[in-house]
Coordinates of C-alpha atoms and ligand atoms in Angstrom, one line a residue:
Chain A
M1 CA -67.7 32.0 -66.3
A2 CA -68.4 35.3 -68.0
M3 CA -65.3 37.5 -68.1
N4 CA -65.9 40.9 -66.8
T5 CA -63.3 43.2 -68.4
S6 CA -64.8 46.4 -67.1
S7 CA -63.2 47.7 -63.9
A8 CA -64.7 46.2 -60.8
T9 CA -68.0 44.4 -60.1
V10 CA -70.1 46.4 -57.6
W11 CA -71.7 44.2 -55.0
S12 CA -75.4 44.4 -54.4
S13 CA -77.3 42.0 -52.2
T14 CA -79.9 39.7 -53.8
L15 CA -81.9 39.7 -50.5
A16 CA -84.9 41.9 -50.6
T17 CA -84.4 44.8 -48.3
T18 CA -86.9 45.2 -45.5
R19 CA -87.7 48.1 -43.3
P20 CA -85.1 48.0 -40.5
Q21 CA -86.8 45.7 -38.1
R22 CA -87.3 47.2 -34.8
T23 CA -87.9 45.3 -31.7
S24 CA -90.1 42.5 -33.1
G25 CA -87.4 40.7 -34.9
L26 CA -85.2 40.7 -31.8
V27 CA -88.0 39.5 -29.6
R28 CA -88.8 36.6 -32.0
A29 CA -85.1 35.7 -32.1
E30 CA -84.9 35.6 -28.3
W31 CA -88.0 33.4 -28.2
T32 CA -86.5 31.0 -30.8
K33 CA -83.3 30.8 -28.7
M34 CA -85.3 30.0 -25.5
R35 CA -87.5 27.4 -26.9
T36 CA -84.9 25.5 -29.0
V37 CA -82.7 24.3 -26.1
R38 CA -83.6 21.3 -24.0
S39 CA -82.8 22.9 -20.7
T40 CA -85.8 25.3 -21.0
V41 CA -88.3 22.5 -21.5
W42 CA -86.8 20.2 -18.8
T43 CA -86.5 23.0 -16.3
L44 CA -90.0 24.1 -16.7
L45 CA -91.3 20.5 -16.6
A46 CA -89.4 19.9 -13.3
M47 CA -90.8 23.1 -12.0
A48 CA -94.4 22.0 -12.7
V49 CA -94.0 18.5 -11.3
I50 CA -92.4 19.7 -8.0
T51 CA -94.7 22.6 -7.5
L52 CA -98.0 20.8 -8.2
G53 CA -96.7 17.7 -6.4
I54 CA -96.0 19.6 -3.2
A55 CA -99.4 21.3 -3.3
A56 CA -101.1 17.8 -3.6
L57 CA -98.9 16.3 -1.0
A58 CA -99.3 19.1 1.5
A59 CA -103.1 19.2 1.1
S60 CA -103.6 15.4 1.5
T61 CA -101.3 15.3 4.5
I62 CA -103.3 18.0 6.2
A63 CA -106.6 16.4 5.3
S64 CA -105.6 13.1 6.9
R65 CA -104.1 14.7 10.0
W66 CA -106.7 17.4 10.6
N67 CA -108.3 15.5 13.6
T68 CA -105.0 15.6 15.4
F69 CA -104.5 19.4 15.1
S70 CA -104.9 21.7 18.1
V71 CA -107.6 24.3 18.1
V72 CA -105.1 27.2 17.6
R73 CA -103.6 25.4 14.6
R74 CA -107.0 24.9 13.1
L75 CA -108.0 28.5 13.6
T76 CA -104.8 29.9 12.0
F77 CA -104.7 27.4 9.2
D78 CA -104.3 29.3 5.8
P79 CA -105.4 26.9 3.0
T80 CA -104.2 29.3 0.3
S81 CA -100.7 29.7 1.6
M82 CA -100.5 25.9 2.2
S83 CA -101.3 25.2 -1.5
L84 CA -98.8 27.7 -2.7
R85 CA -95.9 26.4 -0.6
G86 CA -94.4 24.6 -3.6
L87 CA -93.8 27.9 -5.3
L88 CA -90.6 28.2 -3.2
F89 CA -89.1 25.5 -5.3
S90 CA -90.5 27.2 -8.4
Q91 CA -88.5 30.3 -7.3
L92 CA -85.3 28.3 -7.1
I93 CA -85.9 26.6 -10.5
I94 CA -86.9 29.8 -12.3
G95 CA -83.7 31.3 -11.0
V96 CA -81.7 28.6 -12.5
L97 CA -83.5 29.0 -15.8
G98 CA -83.1 32.8 -15.7
V99 CA -79.3 32.3 -15.1
L100 CA -79.0 29.7 -17.9
V101 CA -80.8 31.8 -20.5
M102 CA -78.0 34.4 -20.2
S103 CA -75.0 32.4 -19.0
A104 CA -75.3 29.8 -21.7
E105 CA -74.7 32.5 -24.2
Y106 CA -71.3 33.1 -22.6
G107 CA -70.6 29.5 -21.9
T108 CA -71.1 28.5 -25.5
G109 CA -69.9 31.6 -27.2
T110 CA -73.3 32.3 -28.8
I111 CA -73.1 35.8 -27.3
R112 CA -70.8 36.8 -30.1
A113 CA -73.3 35.7 -32.7
T114 CA -76.0 37.5 -30.8
L115 CA -74.1 40.8 -30.5
A116 CA -72.9 40.7 -34.1
A117 CA -76.6 40.4 -35.1
E118 CA -77.6 43.3 -32.8
P119 CA -74.7 45.5 -31.7
R120 CA -76.9 47.8 -29.7
R121 CA -76.4 45.6 -26.6
A122 CA -79.0 47.2 -24.3
R123 CA -81.7 46.2 -26.8
V124 CA -80.5 42.6 -26.7
L125 CA -80.9 42.5 -22.9
I126 CA -84.3 44.2 -23.0
A127 CA -85.6 41.8 -25.6
K128 CA -84.3 38.8 -23.8
S129 CA -85.7 40.0 -20.4
A130 CA -89.1 40.8 -21.9
V131 CA -89.4 37.4 -23.5
F132 CA -88.2 35.6 -20.4
F133 CA -90.5 37.7 -18.2
V134 CA -93.6 36.7 -20.2
L135 CA -92.6 33.1 -20.2
A136 CA -91.9 33.0 -16.5
A137 CA -95.1 34.9 -15.7
V138 CA -97.3 32.6 -17.7
V139 CA -95.6 29.5 -16.2
G140 CA -95.7 31.1 -12.7
E141 CA -99.4 31.9 -12.9
V142 CA -100.3 28.5 -14.3
L143 CA -98.5 26.8 -11.5
A144 CA -99.9 29.1 -8.8
F145 CA -103.4 28.6 -10.0
G146 CA -102.8 24.9 -10.6
G147 CA -101.3 24.4 -7.2
F148 CA -104.2 26.4 -5.6
L149 CA -106.9 24.4 -7.4
I150 CA -105.3 21.0 -6.7
G151 CA -104.6 21.9 -3.1
Q152 CA -108.1 23.1 -2.4
S153 CA -109.8 20.2 -4.1
L154 CA -107.9 17.8 -1.7
L155 CA -109.0 19.7 1.4
T156 CA -112.4 17.9 2.1
S157 CA -114.7 18.7 4.9
P158 CA -114.2 19.2 7.8
V159 CA -111.0 20.8 6.7
P160 CA -111.7 24.4 5.5
H161 CA -110.7 25.3 2.0
A162 CA -110.3 28.6 0.2
T163 CA -112.1 30.0 -2.9
L164 CA -110.8 32.7 -5.2
T165 CA -113.6 35.0 -4.2
Q166 CA -112.6 35.2 -0.5
P167 CA -110.7 38.4 0.4
G168 CA -107.0 38.3 -0.3
V169 CA -107.0 34.9 -2.0
L170 CA -106.9 36.1 -5.6
R171 CA -104.0 38.5 -4.6
A172 CA -102.1 35.7 -3.0
V173 CA -102.4 33.3 -6.0
T174 CA -101.8 35.9 -8.7
G175 CA -99.0 37.5 -6.7
G176 CA -97.3 34.1 -6.1
G177 CA -97.1 33.7 -9.9
L178 CA -95.8 37.2 -10.4
V179 CA -93.1 36.8 -7.8
I180 CA -91.8 33.8 -9.9
A181 CA -91.5 36.0 -12.9
V182 CA -89.7 38.9 -11.1
L183 CA -87.3 36.6 -9.3
G184 CA -86.5 35.0 -12.7
L185 CA -85.6 38.4 -14.1
F186 CA -83.4 39.1 -11.0
A187 CA -81.5 35.9 -11.7
L188 CA -81.1 36.9 -15.4
G189 CA -79.6 40.2 -14.3
L190 CA -77.2 38.4 -11.9
A191 CA -76.1 36.2 -14.8
T192 CA -75.5 39.2 -17.0
I193 CA -73.2 40.6 -14.3
I194 CA -71.4 37.3 -13.4
R195 CA -71.5 35.6 -16.8
H196 CA -70.9 32.1 -15.4
S197 CA -73.7 29.6 -14.6
A198 CA -72.2 28.3 -11.4
G199 CA -71.4 31.7 -10.0
A200 CA -74.7 33.3 -10.8
I201 CA -76.7 30.3 -9.5
T202 CA -74.7 30.4 -6.3
A203 CA -75.3 34.1 -5.9
Y204 CA -79.1 33.7 -6.5
V205 CA -79.5 30.8 -4.1
G206 CA -77.5 32.7 -1.6
V207 CA -79.9 35.7 -1.7
L208 CA -83.0 33.5 -1.8
L209 CA -82.2 30.9 0.9
V210 CA -78.7 31.1 2.5
V211 CA -78.8 34.7 3.7
P212 CA -82.2 34.3 5.4
I213 CA -81.1 31.1 7.1
I214 CA -78.0 32.8 8.4
L215 CA -80.0 35.8 9.5
Q216 CA -82.4 33.6 11.5
T217 CA -79.5 32.4 13.7
L218 CA -78.7 36.0 14.7
P219 CA -80.5 38.1 17.4
S220 CA -83.9 39.2 16.0
S221 CA -83.4 42.8 16.9
F222 CA -80.5 42.8 14.4
S223 CA -81.9 40.4 11.8
Q224 CA -85.6 41.4 11.7
P225 CA -85.1 44.7 9.8
I226 CA -82.9 42.9 7.2
L227 CA -85.1 39.9 6.9
K228 CA -88.0 42.1 5.8
F229 CA -86.1 42.8 2.7
M230 CA -85.4 39.2 1.8
P231 CA -87.2 37.7 -1.2
F232 CA -88.2 34.8 1.1
T233 CA -90.1 37.0 3.5
I234 CA -91.6 39.1 0.7
S235 CA -92.9 36.1 -1.2
N236 CA -94.3 34.6 2.1
A237 CA -96.3 37.7 2.8
M238 CA -97.6 37.7 -0.8
T239 CA -98.8 34.1 -0.7
S240 CA -100.4 34.4 2.7
V241 CA -104.0 35.6 3.0
A242 CA -103.5 36.8 6.6
S243 CA -101.4 39.8 7.4
Q244 CA -97.8 39.0 8.6
G245 CA -97.9 42.0 11.0
S246 CA -94.7 44.1 11.5
S247 CA -92.4 41.2 10.5
A248 CA -93.0 41.8 6.8
F249 CA -93.9 44.5 4.3
S250 CA -97.4 44.5 3.0
P251 CA -97.7 42.2 -0.1
W252 CA -97.5 44.9 -2.8
V253 CA -94.9 47.0 -1.1
G254 CA -92.8 43.9 -0.8
F255 CA -93.5 43.2 -4.5
A256 CA -92.3 46.6 -5.4
I257 CA -89.0 46.0 -3.6
L258 CA -88.6 42.7 -5.5
V259 CA -89.2 44.6 -8.8
G260 CA -86.5 47.0 -7.6
Y261 CA -84.0 44.2 -7.2
A262 CA -84.7 42.9 -10.7
I263 CA -84.3 46.4 -12.2
V264 CA -81.1 47.1 -10.3
S265 CA -79.5 43.7 -11.3
L266 CA -80.6 44.2 -15.0
A267 CA -79.4 47.8 -15.0
I268 CA -75.9 46.9 -13.7
G269 CA -75.8 43.9 -16.0
G270 CA -76.8 46.0 -19.0
W271 CA -74.2 48.6 -18.2
L272 CA -71.5 45.9 -17.9
L273 CA -72.7 44.2 -21.1
A274 CA -72.3 47.5 -23.0
K275 CA -68.9 48.3 -21.4
R276 CA -67.2 44.9 -21.5
D277 CA -65.7 43.0 -24.5
A278 CA -67.9 40.2 -25.6
Chain B
M1 CA -64.2 48.3 -47.8
I2 CA -62.9 47.9 -44.2
D3 CA -60.8 50.7 -42.8
V4 CA -58.8 50.1 -39.6
R5 CA -57.5 53.4 -38.3
G6 CA -55.0 53.6 -35.6
V7 CA -56.5 50.8 -33.6
T8 CA -54.8 49.9 -30.3
K9 CA -56.1 47.2 -27.9
R10 CA -54.6 46.4 -24.5
F11 CA -55.4 43.4 -22.3
K12 CA -54.1 44.4 -18.9
D13 CA -50.5 45.2 -19.7
N14 CA -50.3 43.1 -22.8
V15 CA -50.7 45.2 -26.0
A16 CA -52.5 42.9 -28.4
V17 CA -53.0 45.4 -31.2
D18 CA -50.6 48.4 -31.5
D19 CA -51.6 51.4 -33.6
L20 CA -52.7 49.3 -36.5
N21 CA -53.6 51.0 -39.8
F22 CA -54.7 49.3 -43.0
E23 CA -57.5 49.1 -45.6
V24 CA -59.2 46.0 -46.9
P25 CA -60.2 46.7 -50.6
T26 CA -63.4 45.6 -52.2
G27 CA -63.6 42.9 -54.9
V28 CA -60.5 40.9 -54.0
V29 CA -59.6 38.4 -51.3
T30 CA -57.4 40.0 -48.7
G31 CA -55.3 37.7 -46.6
F32 CA -54.6 38.7 -42.9
L33 CA -51.3 37.0 -41.9
G34 CA -49.5 36.9 -38.7
P35 CA -47.9 34.4 -36.3
N36 CA -49.9 33.0 -33.3
G37 CA -50.9 35.7 -30.9
S38 CA -50.1 38.5 -33.3
G39 CA -53.6 40.0 -32.8
K40 CA -55.5 38.8 -35.9
S41 CA -58.5 37.6 -34.0
T42 CA -58.5 40.6 -31.7
T43 CA -58.5 42.9 -34.8
M44 CA -61.4 41.1 -36.3
R45 CA -63.4 41.2 -33.1
I46 CA -62.8 45.0 -33.0
I47 CA -64.0 45.4 -36.6
M48 CA -67.1 43.4 -35.6
G49 CA -67.7 45.7 -32.6
L50 CA -67.3 42.8 -30.1
D51 CA -64.2 44.1 -28.5
H52 CA -63.8 47.8 -27.8
A53 CA -60.6 49.4 -29.1
D54 CA -58.6 51.5 -26.6
Q55 CA -57.7 53.9 -29.3
G56 CA -58.6 54.3 -33.0
E57 CA -61.6 52.9 -34.8
A58 CA -62.6 50.4 -37.5
V59 CA -65.2 51.3 -40.1
I60 CA -67.0 49.3 -42.7
N61 CA -67.9 51.3 -45.8
G62 CA -67.5 54.3 -43.6
T63 CA -69.7 53.2 -40.8
P64 CA -68.6 51.7 -37.4
Y65 CA -70.2 48.2 -37.0
S66 CA -72.2 49.3 -33.9
K67 CA -74.1 51.8 -36.0
L68 CA -75.4 49.3 -38.5
A69 CA -79.2 48.7 -38.2
Q70 CA -79.3 45.2 -39.7
P71 CA -75.6 44.3 -39.6
L72 CA -75.9 40.7 -40.9
R73 CA -77.1 42.1 -44.2
E74 CA -74.0 44.1 -44.5
V75 CA -71.3 42.2 -42.7
G76 CA -70.9 38.4 -42.2
A77 CA -68.3 36.8 -40.1
L78 CA -66.9 33.4 -39.1
L79 CA -64.9 34.2 -35.9
E80 CA -64.7 30.9 -34.0
A81 CA -66.1 27.7 -35.3
K82 CA -68.4 26.1 -32.8
A83 CA -69.1 29.2 -30.8
I84 CA -72.6 27.8 -31.0
H85 CA -74.9 26.3 -28.3
P86 CA -74.3 22.5 -28.7
G87 CA -77.9 21.7 -27.8
R88 CA -79.4 23.8 -30.7
T89 CA -79.9 22.4 -34.2
A90 CA -78.0 24.0 -37.1
F91 CA -81.3 25.2 -38.5
N92 CA -82.4 26.9 -35.3
H93 CA -79.1 28.6 -34.8
L94 CA -79.4 30.2 -38.3
W95 CA -83.1 30.8 -37.8
F96 CA -82.7 33.0 -34.7
L97 CA -80.0 35.0 -36.4
A98 CA -82.2 35.5 -39.5
Q99 CA -85.1 36.6 -37.3
S100 CA -83.1 39.2 -35.6
N101 CA -82.2 40.9 -38.9
G102 CA -85.5 40.4 -40.8
I103 CA -84.0 37.8 -43.1
P104 CA -86.6 35.4 -44.7
R105 CA -86.7 31.7 -43.6
R106 CA -86.2 30.7 -47.3
R107 CA -82.6 32.1 -47.0
V108 CA -81.8 29.9 -44.1
H109 CA -82.5 26.8 -46.2
D110 CA -80.5 28.3 -49.1
V111 CA -77.3 28.8 -47.0
I112 CA -77.7 25.4 -45.4
E113 CA -77.7 23.9 -48.9
L114 CA -74.9 26.1 -50.1
V115 CA -72.5 24.8 -47.4
G116 CA -73.7 21.2 -47.8
L117 CA -75.3 20.7 -44.4
D118 CA -78.9 19.9 -45.7
Q119 CA -78.6 16.3 -44.3
V120 CA -77.8 17.4 -40.8
A121 CA -79.7 20.7 -40.6
N122 CA -81.9 19.3 -37.8
R123 CA -79.2 17.7 -35.8
R124 CA -77.8 19.2 -32.6
V125 CA -74.6 21.1 -33.2
G126 CA -72.9 19.4 -30.3
K127 CA -72.7 16.3 -32.5
F128 CA -71.0 18.1 -35.4
S129 CA -67.4 17.5 -36.4
L130 CA -65.0 20.4 -36.5
G131 CA -65.4 20.7 -40.3
M132 CA -69.2 20.7 -40.0
G133 CA -69.0 23.4 -37.4
Q134 CA -66.8 25.4 -39.7
R135 CA -69.3 25.0 -42.5
L136 CA -72.2 26.1 -40.2
G137 CA -70.1 29.2 -39.2
I138 CA -69.7 30.0 -42.9
A139 CA -73.4 29.6 -43.5
A140 CA -74.0 32.1 -40.7
A141 CA -71.6 34.5 -42.3
L142 CA -73.4 34.2 -45.6
L143 CA -76.9 34.4 -44.1
G144 CA -77.6 38.1 -44.8
D145 CA -75.9 37.9 -48.3
P146 CA -73.6 40.7 -47.0
G147 CA -71.1 42.7 -49.1
T148 CA -68.4 42.4 -46.5
L149 CA -67.1 39.1 -45.1
L150 CA -64.6 38.2 -42.4
F151 CA -63.3 34.7 -41.9
D152 CA -61.0 33.9 -39.0
E153 CA -59.0 30.8 -40.0
P154 CA -61.8 29.3 -42.0
I155 CA -59.9 26.2 -43.2
N156 CA -59.1 25.0 -39.7
G157 CA -60.3 21.4 -39.3
L158 CA -61.3 21.0 -43.0
D159 CA -60.1 18.1 -45.2
P160 CA -58.4 18.8 -48.5
E161 CA -61.7 18.8 -50.3
G162 CA -63.1 21.3 -47.8
I163 CA -60.1 23.5 -48.1
L164 CA -60.5 23.6 -51.9
W165 CA -64.2 24.4 -51.4
V166 CA -63.4 27.3 -49.1
R167 CA -60.7 28.6 -51.4
N168 CA -63.1 28.7 -54.4
L169 CA -65.9 30.1 -52.3
L170 CA -63.7 33.0 -51.1
K171 CA -62.6 33.8 -54.6
G172 CA -66.2 33.5 -55.9
L173 CA -67.4 35.9 -53.2
A174 CA -64.7 38.4 -54.0
S175 CA -65.4 38.2 -57.8
E176 CA -69.0 39.2 -57.1
G177 CA -67.6 42.5 -55.8
R178 CA -67.6 41.8 -52.1
T179 CA -64.9 42.6 -49.6
V180 CA -63.4 39.4 -48.3
F181 CA -61.0 39.4 -45.4
V182 CA -59.5 36.1 -44.3
S183 CA -57.0 35.4 -41.5
S184 CA -54.5 32.6 -41.6
H185 CA -51.0 31.8 -40.4
L186 CA -50.2 29.8 -43.5
M187 CA -48.5 32.0 -46.1
S188 CA -48.7 29.1 -48.6
E189 CA -52.5 29.0 -48.3
M190 CA -52.8 32.8 -48.8
A191 CA -50.6 32.6 -51.8
L192 CA -53.2 30.4 -53.4
T193 CA -56.3 32.3 -52.2
A194 CA -55.5 35.9 -51.7
D195 CA -54.9 38.8 -54.0
H196 CA -54.0 41.3 -51.3
L197 CA -52.1 40.8 -48.0
V198 CA -52.0 42.5 -44.6
V199 CA -49.2 41.1 -42.5
I200 CA -48.9 41.8 -38.8
G201 CA -46.6 40.8 -36.0
R202 CA -47.1 41.6 -32.3
G203 CA -50.1 43.7 -33.1
R204 CA -48.2 45.9 -35.5
L205 CA -48.4 46.3 -39.3
I206 CA -45.4 44.7 -41.0
S207 CA -46.5 44.9 -44.6
T208 CA -49.5 45.4 -46.8
G209 CA -49.8 45.2 -50.6
S210 CA -50.6 42.8 -53.4
V211 CA -49.6 39.1 -53.2
G212 CA -47.6 39.5 -56.5
D213 CA -45.5 42.3 -55.0
F214 CA -45.0 40.2 -51.9
I215 CA -43.7 37.3 -53.9
A216 CA -41.5 39.4 -56.1
T217 CA -39.8 41.1 -53.1
N218 CA -39.6 38.2 -50.7
A219 CA -39.4 34.9 -52.5
G220 CA -35.7 35.3 -53.2
Q221 CA -33.1 32.8 -54.3
Y222 CA -30.1 31.7 -52.3
V223 CA -27.4 29.0 -52.4
R224 CA -26.8 26.6 -49.7
V225 CA -23.0 26.0 -49.0
R226 CA -21.2 23.6 -46.7
T227 CA -17.5 23.8 -46.2
P228 CA -15.0 22.9 -43.5
R229 CA -13.7 26.5 -43.6
P230 CA -16.8 28.6 -43.3
D231 CA -15.2 31.7 -41.7
E232 CA -12.7 32.1 -44.5
L233 CA -15.2 31.5 -47.2
E234 CA -17.7 33.9 -45.6
G235 CA -15.1 36.7 -45.7
L236 CA -14.3 36.1 -49.3
L237 CA -17.9 36.0 -50.5
E238 CA -18.9 39.0 -48.5
A239 CA -16.1 40.9 -50.2
Q240 CA -18.0 40.2 -53.5
G241 CA -21.2 41.6 -52.1
A242 CA -22.9 38.4 -50.9
Q243 CA -25.3 38.3 -48.1
I244 CA -24.7 35.4 -45.8
R245 CA -26.6 33.8 -43.1
R246 CA -25.1 31.1 -40.9
E247 CA -27.6 28.2 -40.3
G248 CA -27.9 26.2 -37.2
D249 CA -26.2 23.1 -38.8
G250 CA -23.1 25.2 -39.8
S251 CA -24.1 25.6 -43.4
L252 CA -24.2 29.0 -45.1
S253 CA -27.1 30.5 -46.9
V254 CA -25.7 32.8 -49.5
S255 CA -27.8 35.3 -51.5
N256 CA -26.8 37.9 -54.0
L257 CA -24.2 35.6 -55.6
S258 CA -24.7 32.7 -58.1
A259 CA -23.6 29.2 -57.4
E260 CA -21.0 29.6 -60.2
Q261 CA -19.4 32.6 -58.6
I262 CA -19.3 30.9 -55.2
G263 CA -17.7 27.8 -56.8
I264 CA -15.0 29.9 -58.6
T265 CA -14.2 31.9 -55.5
S266 CA -13.8 28.9 -53.3
G267 CA -11.8 27.1 -56.0
N268 CA -9.4 30.0 -56.4
A269 CA -8.9 30.1 -52.6
G270 CA -8.5 26.3 -52.4
I271 CA -11.4 25.8 -50.0
F272 CA -13.2 22.5 -50.4
L273 CA -17.0 22.6 -50.7
Y274 CA -19.1 19.7 -49.5
E275 CA -22.3 21.2 -50.8
L276 CA -23.2 23.9 -53.3
S277 CA -27.0 23.8 -54.0
P278 CA -29.2 26.6 -55.3
Q279 CA -32.4 27.0 -53.3
S280 CA -35.5 29.1 -53.7
A281 CA -37.0 30.5 -50.6
S282 CA -40.6 29.6 -50.3
L283 CA -43.2 32.2 -49.4
E284 CA -43.5 30.5 -46.0
D285 CA -39.8 31.2 -45.4
A286 CA -40.2 34.8 -46.5
F287 CA -43.2 35.1 -44.1
M288 CA -41.2 33.6 -41.3
E289 CA -38.2 35.8 -42.0
M290 CA -40.4 38.8 -42.1
T291 CA -42.2 38.1 -38.8
R292 CA -39.1 36.5 -37.1
D293 CA -38.6 39.4 -34.7
S294 CA -42.3 39.5 -33.8
V295 CA -43.0 35.9 -33.1
E296 CA -44.4 35.6 -29.6
Y297 CA -44.2 31.9 -29.0
H298 CA -41.1 30.2 -30.3
G299 CA -40.9 26.5 -30.8
H300 CA -38.0 24.6 -29.2
R301 CA -35.9 22.0 -30.9
L302 CA -35.8 18.6 -29.4
D303 CA -32.1 19.0 -28.6
G304 CA -33.0 21.8 -26.3
A305 CA -31.7 24.7 -28.3
T306 CA -34.1 27.5 -29.2
A307 CA -35.2 27.3 -32.8
T308 CA -34.6 31.0 -33.3
T309 CA -32.4 33.4 -31.5
N310 CA -35.1 35.7 -30.4
G311 CA -36.3 33.8 -27.3
K312 CA -38.5 35.7 -24.9
Ligands
ATP1 N1 -59.7 38.2 -24.0 C1 -58.4 38.3 -23.9 N2 -57.8 38.6 -22.7 C2 -56.5 38.7 -22.5 N3 -55.6 38.6 -23.5 C3 -56.1 38.3 -24.7 C4 -57.5 38.2 -25.0 N4 -57.7 37.9 -26.3 C5 -56.4 37.9 -26.8 N5 -55.5 38.2 -25.9 C6 -54.0 38.3 -26.2 O1 -53.8 39.2 -27.2 C7 -52.8 38.7 -28.1 C8 -53.4 38.6 -29.5 O2 -54.3 37.5 -29.5 P1 -55.1 37.1 -30.8 O3 -56.0 35.9 -30.4 O4 -55.8 38.3 -31.4 O5 -54.0 36.5 -31.8 P2 -54.1 35.7 -33.2 O6 -53.3 36.5 -34.2 O7 -55.6 35.6 -33.5 O8 -53.5 34.3 -32.8 P3 -53.8 32.9 -33.4 O9 -53.1 32.8 -34.7 O10 -53.2 32.0 -32.4 O11 -55.2 32.7 -33.5 C9 -52.3 37.4 -27.5 O12 -51.2 37.8 -26.7 C10 -53.4 37.0 -26.6 O13 -52.9 36.3 -25.5
MG2 MG1 -56.8 33.9 -33.8

C-alpha cells in the first residue's frame, strides 16, 4: 500500500458522471421493479385466463340456448356487452396488482431503497403510476379486444354477433380496456394511502363490489343517485352498446368520473407519501 | 462530511433524537455508538431524508439529502439488511437502483463481484442468509461509488471472516478519502475499526472525539478488593483520595490508588483482604459506564435483581 504522507486524500468518484437523469431513469427503474417479481406475471396471467375464459364460456352458453330465449330477450341481446363480461374479474385482479405494486414496497422495506435513490417522492409516485398505467392499459385493451373477438366468433347464426364497425361497439371495447387501467391506478393510489396490502385490497373490493351490493338492497330512490357514481355502474355503461337511460351516466362522463377517483386517490397518496416518514 | 445540526425527532410522546449536534469528518471511519434504542438508526434515517426531523437538519457536504439530484452517486447507505423484495434477484435489485441514478450496468456486476455474491447474483433474495443479505446491502451502498457512506450495524449476522472483511472494507473506503459513518453497539468493534467516535444515549450526544482520546480518558485502571469489613476499608481508602464503587457481589472497585497502597492501608488497620487484584477497565466497560444513565432497556439478572440501579 502506498503511503500517503500528504494531508488527506480527497475522494473523487471513478464513475463517469452523466447528465442528471430526469424522468427516463426513474421510469426504467419502475419498469424493472414491476417485471422482476413473480406476482406481476402470475396476476396478469390469471387475469387473461379468467377474462378470455368467461368470454368463451358466456358466448358458447348463449349460442347453445338461443332457441329457448324469449323474443324480448333476443331483441335486447347485446353481444358486445356479453363478450366483455369477464372484464369485471379483470377489474378485481388489476386492483390487486395495483395495490401490490405499491404495498409490496412497504411490506418488504424496498420503499427505503426507492426513496433513497429518488428523494423527490412525488416523482417516484408519478413514474410508478405512469409505468403501471401503460402496462394495465395494454393488458386491458388486449383482453377487451381478445374477449370481444373470441366471444363474437362463438356466436354463430342464428345468434346475432357484433362487429367493430357497428355504432358504439368500438367505444365499448376500447373503453372496457381503459376502465381497467384507470381502476388499476385508483387501487395504486389507495395502496399509497393505506400502505398495507390487505387493507388496500379490502378498500378496493369494497368500493368495486361490496358498496354496490349493499346499495341495491336499499330503496332505489335513495340508492339510485349513489349507484350512478359506482365504478360498477360506470363500467357497465361503458361496455354496453345500448344506452342505460337515466340509471347511469353516459359512457365518457362516467369515465371522466373514474379518472377523477384515480387522480384524487393518487393525489392524497402523494401528499401522504411526501409528508410521512418512510 | 456529514453535519447534524440540532436534530430532534419525536415519535408520539417518545423523543427518539434530542437536539443532536455532531459532525462526521472525511477520510476516517467514524463510529456511531449507543445502547439499544438510543436513536442511531433514527438519526441515520434522518440523514438519508427518509424520516423528517421535527427540528434541525442534517446536511451532506452542505446539501440536505433531499436536494441531491443523483443521490446514490454521492451517498450510499446500508440501513437494514434484507429490506429487499424477497422475490427479486440480487442483480435486479441493484439494477433498478442503478437505472434510477443513471449508473451503468457494468457497475452492478462490479459491486456484486466486490462483495462476493457473483455465484448467487441471479438467485431470489428471499433465499439469502442474513450474511448474504448484509453483503447485498453493502453492494447497494457502494453502487454509485459515493463519497459518503452510512452503515447501520453492518456486521450483524456476519461470521468472523465476514467481520474482518467489513472492517477492512470500511478502513479502505475511508483511506480513499470518503466519509464513512458506521453504527454499532459494540465498543470493542469500534475500537478496532473506527478512528473517530460519536457516542449517544437516549437520543442525546454524550461524547464525540477521536478513539485515542476516548481510550486515554476512559479505559482506566482499578483494583478489585474483597474484605469482610468493606465499610471500614472504604472510609480509610477514601481518606487517601480513592474513588470506590461497591459492586453487586460486595467487592469494591477502587481507582486512583495502587494495589500496594491499598495493601499497606488495610495491613496497618488490621483488616483482612480476601482479594486484591489490579484490573484494567475495557473500553466496553467504559462505554457502559458512560451510557449507564441513558440505557433504555436494562437486562435483568436471573436472580431477579435489576442489573443496574437505573431501572425504568
Ligand atoms: N417508526 C417508529 N415509530 C415509533 N417509535 C420509533 C420508530 N422508530 C424508532 N422509534 C423509537 O425511537 C427510539 C430510537 O430508536 P432507534 O431504532 O433509532 O434506536 P437504535 O439506536 O438504532 O437502536 P438499536 O441499537 O436497537 O438498533 C426507540 O425508543 C424506538 O422505539
Ligand atoms: Mg438501530
